Coordinates of N, CA and C in Angstrom, one line a residue:
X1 N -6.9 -6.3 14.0 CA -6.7 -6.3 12.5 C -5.6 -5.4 12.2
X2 N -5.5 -4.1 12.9 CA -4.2 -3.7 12.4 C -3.5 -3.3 13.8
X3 N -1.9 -3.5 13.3 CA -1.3 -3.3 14.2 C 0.3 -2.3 13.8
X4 N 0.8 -1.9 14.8 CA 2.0 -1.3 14.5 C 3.1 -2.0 15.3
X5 N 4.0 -1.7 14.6 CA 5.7 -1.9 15.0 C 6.1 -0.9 15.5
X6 N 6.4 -0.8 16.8 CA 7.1 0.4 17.2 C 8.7 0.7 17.0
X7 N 8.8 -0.7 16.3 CA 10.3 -0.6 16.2 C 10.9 -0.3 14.7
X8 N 9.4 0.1 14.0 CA 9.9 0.3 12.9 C 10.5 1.6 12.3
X9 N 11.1 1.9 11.6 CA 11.3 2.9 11.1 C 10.6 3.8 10.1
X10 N 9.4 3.4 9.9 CA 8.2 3.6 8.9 C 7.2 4.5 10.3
X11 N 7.1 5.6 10.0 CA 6.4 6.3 10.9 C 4.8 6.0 11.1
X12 N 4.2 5.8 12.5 CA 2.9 5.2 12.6 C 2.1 5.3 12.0
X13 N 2.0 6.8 11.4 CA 0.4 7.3 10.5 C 0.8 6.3 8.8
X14 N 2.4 6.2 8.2 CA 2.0 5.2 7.4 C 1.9 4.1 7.4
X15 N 2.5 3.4 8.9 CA 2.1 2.3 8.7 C 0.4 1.8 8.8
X16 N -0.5 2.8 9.4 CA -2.1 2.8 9.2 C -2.3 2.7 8.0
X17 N -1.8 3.5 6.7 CA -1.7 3.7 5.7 C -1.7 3.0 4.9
X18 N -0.4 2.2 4.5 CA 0.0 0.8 4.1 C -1.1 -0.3 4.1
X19 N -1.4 -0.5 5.8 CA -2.2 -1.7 6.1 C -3.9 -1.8 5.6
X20 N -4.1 -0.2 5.6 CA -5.9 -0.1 4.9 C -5.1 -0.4 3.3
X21 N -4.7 0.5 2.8 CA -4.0 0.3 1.4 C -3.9 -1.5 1.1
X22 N -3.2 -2.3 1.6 CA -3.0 -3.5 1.7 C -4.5 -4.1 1.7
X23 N -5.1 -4.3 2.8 CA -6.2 -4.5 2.8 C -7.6 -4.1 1.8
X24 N -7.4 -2.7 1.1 CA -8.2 -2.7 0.2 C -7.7 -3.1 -1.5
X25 N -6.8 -3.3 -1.4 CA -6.0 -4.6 -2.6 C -6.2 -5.9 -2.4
X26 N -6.5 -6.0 -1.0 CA -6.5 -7.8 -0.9 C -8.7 -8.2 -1.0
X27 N -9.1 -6.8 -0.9 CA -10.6 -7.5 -0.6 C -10.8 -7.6 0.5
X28 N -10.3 -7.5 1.6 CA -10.6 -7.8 3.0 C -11.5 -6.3 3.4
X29 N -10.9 -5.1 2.7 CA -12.0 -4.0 2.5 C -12.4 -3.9 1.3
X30 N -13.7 -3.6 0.8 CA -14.3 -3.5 -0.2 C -15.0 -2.0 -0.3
X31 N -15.4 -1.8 -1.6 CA -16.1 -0.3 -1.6 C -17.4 -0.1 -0.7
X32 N -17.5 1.5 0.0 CA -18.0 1.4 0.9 C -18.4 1.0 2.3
X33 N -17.6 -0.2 2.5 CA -16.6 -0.6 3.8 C -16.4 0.4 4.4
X34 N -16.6 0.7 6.0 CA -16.5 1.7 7.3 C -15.2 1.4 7.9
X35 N -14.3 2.3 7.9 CA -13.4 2.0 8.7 C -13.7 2.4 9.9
X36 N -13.0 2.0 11.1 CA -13.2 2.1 12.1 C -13.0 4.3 12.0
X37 N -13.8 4.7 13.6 CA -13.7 5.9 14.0 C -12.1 6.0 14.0
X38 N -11.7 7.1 13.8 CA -10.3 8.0 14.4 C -10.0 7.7 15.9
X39 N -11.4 7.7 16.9 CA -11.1 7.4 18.1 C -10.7 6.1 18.3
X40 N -11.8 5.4 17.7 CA -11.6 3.5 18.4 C -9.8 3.2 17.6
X41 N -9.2 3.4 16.8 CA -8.5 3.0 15.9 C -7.4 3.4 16.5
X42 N -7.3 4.8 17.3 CA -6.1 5.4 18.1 C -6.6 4.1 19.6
X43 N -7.4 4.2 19.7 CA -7.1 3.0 21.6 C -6.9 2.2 21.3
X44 N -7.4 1.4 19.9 CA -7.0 -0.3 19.9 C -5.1 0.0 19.3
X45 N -5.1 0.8 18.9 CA -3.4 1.0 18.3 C -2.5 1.3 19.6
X46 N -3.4 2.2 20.2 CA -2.4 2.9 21.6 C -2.1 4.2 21.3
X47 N -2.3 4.8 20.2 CA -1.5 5.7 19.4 C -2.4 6.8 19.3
X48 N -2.0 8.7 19.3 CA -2.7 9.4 19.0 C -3.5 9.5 18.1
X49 N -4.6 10.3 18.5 CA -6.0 10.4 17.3 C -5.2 11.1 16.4
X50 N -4.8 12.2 16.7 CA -4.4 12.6 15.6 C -3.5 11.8 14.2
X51 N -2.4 11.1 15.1 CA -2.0 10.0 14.1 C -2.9 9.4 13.2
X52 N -3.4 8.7 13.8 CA -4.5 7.9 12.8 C -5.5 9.4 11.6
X53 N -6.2 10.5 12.5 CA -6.6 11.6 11.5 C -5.3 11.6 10.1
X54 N -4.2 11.8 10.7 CA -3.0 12.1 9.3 C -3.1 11.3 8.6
X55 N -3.3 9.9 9.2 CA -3.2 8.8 8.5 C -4.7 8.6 7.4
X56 N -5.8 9.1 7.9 CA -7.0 8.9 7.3 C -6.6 10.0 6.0
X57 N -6.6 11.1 6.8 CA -6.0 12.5 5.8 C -5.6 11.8 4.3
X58 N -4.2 11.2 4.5 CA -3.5 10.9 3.6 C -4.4 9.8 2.6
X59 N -5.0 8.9 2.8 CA -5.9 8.2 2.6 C -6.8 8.8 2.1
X60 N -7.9 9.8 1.8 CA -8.5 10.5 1.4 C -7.9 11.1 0.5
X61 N -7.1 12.1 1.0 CA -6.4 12.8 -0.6 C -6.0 11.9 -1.5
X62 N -5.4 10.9 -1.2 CA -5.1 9.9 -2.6 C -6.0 8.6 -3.0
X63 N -7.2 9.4 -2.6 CA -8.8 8.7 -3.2 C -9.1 7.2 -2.7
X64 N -8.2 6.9 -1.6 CA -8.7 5.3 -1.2 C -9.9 5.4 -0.6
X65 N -9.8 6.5 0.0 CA -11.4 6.6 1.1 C -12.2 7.9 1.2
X66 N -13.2 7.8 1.6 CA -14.1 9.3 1.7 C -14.3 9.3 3.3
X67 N -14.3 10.5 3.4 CA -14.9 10.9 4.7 C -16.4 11.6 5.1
X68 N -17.3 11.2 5.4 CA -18.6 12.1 6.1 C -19.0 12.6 6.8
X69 N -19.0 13.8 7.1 CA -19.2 14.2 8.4 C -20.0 13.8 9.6
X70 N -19.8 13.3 10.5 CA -20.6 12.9 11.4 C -21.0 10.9 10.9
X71 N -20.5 10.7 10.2 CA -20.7 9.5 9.6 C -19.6 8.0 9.9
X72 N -18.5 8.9 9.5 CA -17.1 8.6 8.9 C -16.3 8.3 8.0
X73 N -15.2 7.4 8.2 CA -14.6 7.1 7.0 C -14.9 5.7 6.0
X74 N -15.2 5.7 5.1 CA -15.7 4.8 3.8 C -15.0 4.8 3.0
X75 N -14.7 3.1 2.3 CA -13.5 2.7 1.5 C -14.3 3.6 0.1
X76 N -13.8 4.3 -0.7 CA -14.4 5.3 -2.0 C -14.3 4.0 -3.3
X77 N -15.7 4.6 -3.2 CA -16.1 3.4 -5.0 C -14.7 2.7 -5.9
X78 N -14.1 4.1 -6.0 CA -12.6 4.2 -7.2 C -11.5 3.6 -5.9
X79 N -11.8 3.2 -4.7 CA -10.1 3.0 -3.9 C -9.4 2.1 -4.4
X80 N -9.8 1.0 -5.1 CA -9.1 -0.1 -5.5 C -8.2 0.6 -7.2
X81 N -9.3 0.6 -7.6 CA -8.4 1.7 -8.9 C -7.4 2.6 -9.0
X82 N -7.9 3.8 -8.0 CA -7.2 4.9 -7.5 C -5.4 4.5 -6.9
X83 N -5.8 3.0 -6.2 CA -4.5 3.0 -5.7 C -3.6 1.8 -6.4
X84 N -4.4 1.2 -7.4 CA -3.4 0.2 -7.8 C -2.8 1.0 -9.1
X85 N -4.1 2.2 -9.9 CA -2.7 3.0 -10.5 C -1.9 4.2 -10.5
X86 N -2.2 4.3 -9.0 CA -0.7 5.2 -8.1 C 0.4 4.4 -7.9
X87 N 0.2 3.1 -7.3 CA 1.5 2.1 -7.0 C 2.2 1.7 -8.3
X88 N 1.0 1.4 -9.6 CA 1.5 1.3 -11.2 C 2.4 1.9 -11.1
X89 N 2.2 3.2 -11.3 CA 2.9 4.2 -12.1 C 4.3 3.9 -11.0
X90 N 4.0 4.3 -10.1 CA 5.5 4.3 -8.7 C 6.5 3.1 -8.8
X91 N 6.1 2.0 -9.1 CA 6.2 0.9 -9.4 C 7.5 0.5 -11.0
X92 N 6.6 1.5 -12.0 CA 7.3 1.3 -12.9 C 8.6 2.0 -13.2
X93 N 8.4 3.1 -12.1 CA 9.3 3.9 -11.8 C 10.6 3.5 -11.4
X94 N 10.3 3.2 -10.4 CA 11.2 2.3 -9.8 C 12.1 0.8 -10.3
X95 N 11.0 0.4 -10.8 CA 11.7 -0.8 -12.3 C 12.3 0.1 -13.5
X96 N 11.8 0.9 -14.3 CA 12.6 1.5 -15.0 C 14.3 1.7 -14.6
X97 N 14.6 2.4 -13.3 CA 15.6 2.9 -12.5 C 16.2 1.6 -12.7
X98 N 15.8 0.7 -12.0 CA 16.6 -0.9 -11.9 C 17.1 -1.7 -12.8
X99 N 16.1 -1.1 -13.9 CA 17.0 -2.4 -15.0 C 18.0 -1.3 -15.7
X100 N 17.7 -0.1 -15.7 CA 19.3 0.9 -16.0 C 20.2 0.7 -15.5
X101 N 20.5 0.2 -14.1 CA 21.5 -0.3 -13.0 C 21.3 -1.4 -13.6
X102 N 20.9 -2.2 -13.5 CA 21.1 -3.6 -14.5 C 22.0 -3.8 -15.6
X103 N 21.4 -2.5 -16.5 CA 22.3 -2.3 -17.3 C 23.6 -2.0 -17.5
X104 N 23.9 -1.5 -16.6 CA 25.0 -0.8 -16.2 C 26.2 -2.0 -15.8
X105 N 25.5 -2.6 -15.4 CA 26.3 -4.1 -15.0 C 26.4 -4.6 -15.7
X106 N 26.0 -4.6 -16.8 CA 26.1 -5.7 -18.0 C 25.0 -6.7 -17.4
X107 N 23.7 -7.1 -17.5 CA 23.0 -7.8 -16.5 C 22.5 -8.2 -17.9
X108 N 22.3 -9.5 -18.6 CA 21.8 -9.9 -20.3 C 20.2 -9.2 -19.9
X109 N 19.6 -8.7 -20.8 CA 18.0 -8.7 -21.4 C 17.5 -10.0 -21.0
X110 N 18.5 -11.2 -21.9 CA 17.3 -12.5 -21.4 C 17.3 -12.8 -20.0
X111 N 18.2 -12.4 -19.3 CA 18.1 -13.0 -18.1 C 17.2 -12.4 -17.1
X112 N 17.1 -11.0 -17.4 CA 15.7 -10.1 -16.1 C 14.9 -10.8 -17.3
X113 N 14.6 -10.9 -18.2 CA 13.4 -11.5 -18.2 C 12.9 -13.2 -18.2
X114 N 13.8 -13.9 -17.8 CA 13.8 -15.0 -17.1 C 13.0 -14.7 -15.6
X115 N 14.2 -14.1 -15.2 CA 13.7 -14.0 -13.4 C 12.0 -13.3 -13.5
X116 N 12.0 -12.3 -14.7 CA 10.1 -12.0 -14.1 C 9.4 -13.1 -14.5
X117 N 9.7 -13.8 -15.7 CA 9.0 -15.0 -16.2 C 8.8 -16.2 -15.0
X118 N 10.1 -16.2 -14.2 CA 9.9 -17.2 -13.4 C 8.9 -16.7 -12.1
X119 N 8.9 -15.3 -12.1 CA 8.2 -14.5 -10.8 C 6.6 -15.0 -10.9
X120 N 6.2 -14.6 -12.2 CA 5.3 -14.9 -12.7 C 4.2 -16.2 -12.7
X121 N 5.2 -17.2 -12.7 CA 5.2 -18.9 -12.6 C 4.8 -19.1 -11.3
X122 N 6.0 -18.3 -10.6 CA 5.8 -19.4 -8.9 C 4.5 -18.2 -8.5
X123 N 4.2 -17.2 -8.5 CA 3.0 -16.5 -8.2 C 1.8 -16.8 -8.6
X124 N 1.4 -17.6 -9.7 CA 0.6 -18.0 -10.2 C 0.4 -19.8 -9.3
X125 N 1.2 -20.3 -9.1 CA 1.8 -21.7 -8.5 C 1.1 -21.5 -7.1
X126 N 1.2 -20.5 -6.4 CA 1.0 -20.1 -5.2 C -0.7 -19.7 -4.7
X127 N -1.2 -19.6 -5.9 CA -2.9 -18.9 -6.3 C -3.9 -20.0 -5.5

């Protein structure tokens, strides 16, 4: 279920990150859901425990998951919330920035909102 790119330039513990993240947006984990141990997750990866711990770490402080002692790690009630308005906010950030450079080009109003209108369409088309 998850794997890494060693050839990426995205350091291992986020790519762990990403792909729970990913997967608790798509439903494939749901609240409550066990992720695998720190141990089994580092052998099936290949990759130090510790990696994967940073990677749970990170995961936890920005409320996707809970940890329990002797238990482990569980997708948290709020993870679907918690992270879709972290990515919101980062998100709009980053759109803000873009259509200023947009602007900057002279890029029309009607036309970025064409392209999201059409984004909108084929994503919907795709369902």
């Amino acid at each position: 279920m998850y794997q890494i790119d060693n050839q990426s330039r995205q350091a291992v513990y986020e790519q762990i990150v990403r792909q729970v993240e990913k997967y608790v947006l798509t439903g494939v984990l749901n609240s409550g859901d066990k992720l695998p141990s720190v141990r089994s997750m580092s052998i099936e990866l290949n990759v130090n425990p510790n990696t994967v711990q940073r990677a749970y770490t990170e995961l936890e402080r920005s409320g996707v998951i809970v940890t329990a002692p002797g238990r482990g790690a569980f997708v948290s009630e709020n993870g679907v919330s918690a992270l879709k308005e972290r990515r919101t906010s980062m998100y709009f950030a980053d759109l803000k920035r873009l259509v200023a450079e947009l602007m900057l080009c002279r890029v029309e109003k009607d036309r970025l909102i064409t392209i999201i209108n059409d984004q909108y369409t084929e994503d919907e088309e795709n369902d």
